[in-house]
Coordinates of C-alpha atoms in Angstrom, one line a residue:
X134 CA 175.1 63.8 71.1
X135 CA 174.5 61.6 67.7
X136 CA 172.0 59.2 69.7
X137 CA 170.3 62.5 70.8
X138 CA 170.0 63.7 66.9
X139 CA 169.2 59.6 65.7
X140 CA 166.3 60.1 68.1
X141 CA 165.1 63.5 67.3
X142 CA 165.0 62.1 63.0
X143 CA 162.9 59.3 64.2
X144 CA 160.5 60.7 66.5
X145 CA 160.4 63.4 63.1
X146 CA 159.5 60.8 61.2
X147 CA 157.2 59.1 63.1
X148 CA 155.6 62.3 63.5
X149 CA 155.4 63.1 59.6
X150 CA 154.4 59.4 59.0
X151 CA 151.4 59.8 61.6
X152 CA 150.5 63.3 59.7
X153 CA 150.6 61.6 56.9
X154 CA 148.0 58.8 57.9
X155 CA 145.6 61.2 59.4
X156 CA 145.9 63.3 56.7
X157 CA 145.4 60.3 53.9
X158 CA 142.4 59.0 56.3
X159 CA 140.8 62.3 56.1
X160 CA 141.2 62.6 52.3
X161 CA 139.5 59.4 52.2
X162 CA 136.8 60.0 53.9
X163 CA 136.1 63.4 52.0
X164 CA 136.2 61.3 48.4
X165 CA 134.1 58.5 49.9
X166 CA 131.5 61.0 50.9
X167 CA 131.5 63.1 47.9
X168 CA 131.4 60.3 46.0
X169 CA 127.9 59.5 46.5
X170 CA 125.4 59.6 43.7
X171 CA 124.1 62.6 43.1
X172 CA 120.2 62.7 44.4
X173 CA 118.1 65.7 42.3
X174 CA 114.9 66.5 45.3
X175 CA 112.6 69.0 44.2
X176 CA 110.3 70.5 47.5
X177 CA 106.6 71.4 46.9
X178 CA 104.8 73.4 49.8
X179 CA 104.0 76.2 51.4
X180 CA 105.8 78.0 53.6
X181 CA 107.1 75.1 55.5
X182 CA 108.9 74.8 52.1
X183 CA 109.8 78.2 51.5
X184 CA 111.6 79.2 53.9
X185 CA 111.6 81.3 57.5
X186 CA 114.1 83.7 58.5
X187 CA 116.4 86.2 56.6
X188 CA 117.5 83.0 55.0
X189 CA 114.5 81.9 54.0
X190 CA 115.7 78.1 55.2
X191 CA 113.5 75.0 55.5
X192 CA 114.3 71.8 56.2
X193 CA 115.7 71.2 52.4
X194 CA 118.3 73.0 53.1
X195 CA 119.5 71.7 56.5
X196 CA 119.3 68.4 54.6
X197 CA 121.7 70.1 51.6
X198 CA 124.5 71.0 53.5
X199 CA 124.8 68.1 56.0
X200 CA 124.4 66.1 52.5
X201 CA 127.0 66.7 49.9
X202 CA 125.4 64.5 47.5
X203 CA 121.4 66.2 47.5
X204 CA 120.8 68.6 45.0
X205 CA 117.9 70.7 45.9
X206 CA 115.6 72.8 44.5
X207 CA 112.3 74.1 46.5
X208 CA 108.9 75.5 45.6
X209 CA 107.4 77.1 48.1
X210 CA 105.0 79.5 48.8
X211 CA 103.4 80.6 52.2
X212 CA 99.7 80.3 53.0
X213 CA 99.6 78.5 49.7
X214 CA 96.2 75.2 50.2
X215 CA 96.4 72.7 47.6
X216 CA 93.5 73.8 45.5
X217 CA 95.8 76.8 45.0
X218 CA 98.8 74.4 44.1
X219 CA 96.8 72.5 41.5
X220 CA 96.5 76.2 39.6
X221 CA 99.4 77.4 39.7
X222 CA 100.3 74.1 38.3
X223 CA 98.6 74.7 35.4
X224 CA 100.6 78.4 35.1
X225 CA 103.5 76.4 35.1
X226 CA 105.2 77.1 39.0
X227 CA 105.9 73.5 38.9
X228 CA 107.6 73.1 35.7
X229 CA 111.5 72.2 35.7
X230 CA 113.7 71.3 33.1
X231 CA 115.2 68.1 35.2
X232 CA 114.1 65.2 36.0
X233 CA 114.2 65.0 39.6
X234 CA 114.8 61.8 41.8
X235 CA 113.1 62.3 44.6
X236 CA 109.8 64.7 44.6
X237 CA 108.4 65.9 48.0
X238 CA 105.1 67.7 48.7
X239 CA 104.2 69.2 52.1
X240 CA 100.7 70.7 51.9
X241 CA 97.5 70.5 54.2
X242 CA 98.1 72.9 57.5
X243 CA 97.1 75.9 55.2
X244 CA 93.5 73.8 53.7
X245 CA 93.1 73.1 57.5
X246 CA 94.0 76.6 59.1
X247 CA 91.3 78.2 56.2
X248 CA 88.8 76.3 56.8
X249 CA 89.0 74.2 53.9
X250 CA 85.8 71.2 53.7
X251 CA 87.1 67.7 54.7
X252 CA 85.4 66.7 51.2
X253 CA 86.6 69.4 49.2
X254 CA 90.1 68.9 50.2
X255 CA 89.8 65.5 49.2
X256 CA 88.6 66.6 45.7
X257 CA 91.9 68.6 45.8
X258 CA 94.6 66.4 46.6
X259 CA 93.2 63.7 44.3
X260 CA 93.7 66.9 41.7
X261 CA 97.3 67.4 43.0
X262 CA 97.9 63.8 42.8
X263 CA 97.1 64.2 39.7
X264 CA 99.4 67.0 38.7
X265 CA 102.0 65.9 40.0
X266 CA 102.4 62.2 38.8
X267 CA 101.8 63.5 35.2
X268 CA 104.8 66.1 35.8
X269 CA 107.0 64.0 37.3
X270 CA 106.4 60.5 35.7
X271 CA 109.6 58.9 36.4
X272 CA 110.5 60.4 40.2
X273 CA 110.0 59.2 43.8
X274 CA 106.9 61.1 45.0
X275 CA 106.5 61.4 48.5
X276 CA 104.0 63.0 50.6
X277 CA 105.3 64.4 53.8
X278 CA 102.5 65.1 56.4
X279 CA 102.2 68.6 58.0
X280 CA 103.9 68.8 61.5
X281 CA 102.4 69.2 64.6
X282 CA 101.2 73.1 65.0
X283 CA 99.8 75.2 68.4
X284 CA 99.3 77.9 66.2
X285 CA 96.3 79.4 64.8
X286 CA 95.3 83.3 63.0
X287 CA 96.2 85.1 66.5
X288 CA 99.4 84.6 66.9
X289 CA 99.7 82.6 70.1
X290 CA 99.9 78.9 71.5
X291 CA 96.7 77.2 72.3
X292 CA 96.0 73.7 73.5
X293 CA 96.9 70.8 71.2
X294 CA 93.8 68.8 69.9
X295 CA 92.4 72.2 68.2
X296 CA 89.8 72.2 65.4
X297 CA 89.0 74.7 63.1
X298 CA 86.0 76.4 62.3
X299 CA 84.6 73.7 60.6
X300 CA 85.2 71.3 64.0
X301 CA 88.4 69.3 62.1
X302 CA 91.7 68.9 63.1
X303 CA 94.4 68.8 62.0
X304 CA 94.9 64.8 62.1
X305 CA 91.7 64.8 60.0
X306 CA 93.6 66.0 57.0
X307 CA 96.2 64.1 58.0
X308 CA 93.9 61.1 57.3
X309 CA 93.1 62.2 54.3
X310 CA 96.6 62.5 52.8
X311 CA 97.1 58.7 54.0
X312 CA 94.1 57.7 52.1
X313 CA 94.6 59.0 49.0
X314 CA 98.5 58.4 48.9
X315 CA 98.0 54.8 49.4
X316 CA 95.1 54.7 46.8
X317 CA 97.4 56.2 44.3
X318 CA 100.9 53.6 45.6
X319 CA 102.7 57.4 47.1
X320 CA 104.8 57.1 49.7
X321 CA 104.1 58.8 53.3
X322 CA 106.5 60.2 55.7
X323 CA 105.1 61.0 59.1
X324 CA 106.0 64.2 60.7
X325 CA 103.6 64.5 63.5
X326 CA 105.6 62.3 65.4
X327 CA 107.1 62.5 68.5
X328 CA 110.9 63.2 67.7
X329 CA 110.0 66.0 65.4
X330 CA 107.8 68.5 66.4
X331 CA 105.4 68.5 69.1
X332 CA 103.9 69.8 71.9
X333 CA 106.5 69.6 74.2
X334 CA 109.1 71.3 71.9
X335 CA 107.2 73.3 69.8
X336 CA 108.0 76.5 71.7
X337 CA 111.7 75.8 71.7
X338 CA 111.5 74.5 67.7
X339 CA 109.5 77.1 66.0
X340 CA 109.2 80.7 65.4
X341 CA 105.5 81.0 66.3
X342 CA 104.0 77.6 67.1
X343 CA 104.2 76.8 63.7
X344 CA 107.1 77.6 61.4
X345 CA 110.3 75.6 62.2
X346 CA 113.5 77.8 63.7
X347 CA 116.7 76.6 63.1
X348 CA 116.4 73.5 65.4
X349 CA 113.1 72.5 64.2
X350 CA 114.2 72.6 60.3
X351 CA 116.8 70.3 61.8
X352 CA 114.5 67.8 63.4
X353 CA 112.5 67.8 60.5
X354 CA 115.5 67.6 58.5
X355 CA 117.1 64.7 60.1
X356 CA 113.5 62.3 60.0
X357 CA 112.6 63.3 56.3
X358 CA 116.5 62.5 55.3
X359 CA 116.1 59.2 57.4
X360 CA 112.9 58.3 55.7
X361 CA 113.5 59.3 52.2
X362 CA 117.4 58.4 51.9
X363 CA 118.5 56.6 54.5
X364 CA 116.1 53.7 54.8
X365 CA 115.4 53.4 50.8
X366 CA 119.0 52.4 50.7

């Protein structure tokens, strides 16, 4: 009878010992990953930026919560081109009273999707350049290039490889961006790559051919997080 209560303390306290461990491991691991610098990201866009859904959630946000550390802030607003950026500017829209780490901008499907002049939109973003490295003088700028979209005024999917009226594609603002970020020494991040959105997942990743559902905003949230935190480590 005594062995049978000796052996019913110890497999107690092996048991509370164990609890204890996991519990202390777990702990652990909570400080370690709260304990990361904070990172300040402000979001410039359109409505890839502001949000889709009742929630109004981008891919800031999807990077937020899986990131305790990431502070975000986002300033978006749909159908916004960057010639229409680079004015509100000036009316203050981009004006914060931080100084952020990281800035992002995500701009171009709109100039492409109105029709916007290869040339003119080059005139623009050297304009937004412009703004935005005078604003934010002491962040990370990074240009994030506009993800891969079947969608265009009618609401439907269409082959890839479109062009607007004007006979560009997309890729052809694309090319701009590239140029005049590594003329001005901002970093790029690729989206219109093939583990983020693209032909053969955009039905199943966005709402319309275009804005990102919830699994998109987390594709797009997991390659901008890789790029922009991840690797700069």
């Amino acid at each position: 009878m005594q062995s049978e209560k000796k052996k019913k303390v110890v497999l107690g306290v092996i048991i509370a010992l164990a609890l204890f461990v996991i519990g202390a491991g777990v702990y652990c691991g909570m400080m370690l990953k709260n304990d990361k610098k904070p990172v300040t990201w402000l979001a410039v866009g359109d409505s890839l930026t502001w949000g889709e859904g009742y929630y109004r959630k981008c891919y800031l946000d999807y990077i937020e919560r899986e990131h305790s550390e990431v502070i975000a802030d986002k300033k978006g607003v749909p159908g916004m081109y960057t010639a229409q950026l680079v004015s509100y500017a000036g009316d203050g829209f981009l004006d914060v009273d931080y100084n952020p780490d990281i800035v992002t901008v995500l701009m171009g499907t709109n100039d492409f999707g109105l029709d916007n002049p290869l040339d003119q939109y080059e005139i623009d973003l050297e304009n937004l350049i412009k703004v935005v490295k005078e604003k934010y003088p002491n962040s990370r700028i990074i240009f994030l290039t506009p993800p891969y979209r079947d969608y265009y005024g009618e609401r439907k999917y269409i082959l890839s490889g479109m062009v607007n009226h004007l006979g560009n594609s997309l890729y052809d603002y694309i090319n701009v961006i590239k140029e005049k970020a590594k003329e001005n020494g901002i970093e790029v991040v690729e989206l219109t790559e093939d583990e983020c959105l693209n032909k053969d997942n955009l039905r199943d990743s966005t709402l319309d051919g275009l804005h990102p559902n919830d699994k998109g905003n987390k594709l797009l949230a997991d390659k901008v997080y890789k790029e922009v935190v991840t690797n700069n480590k």
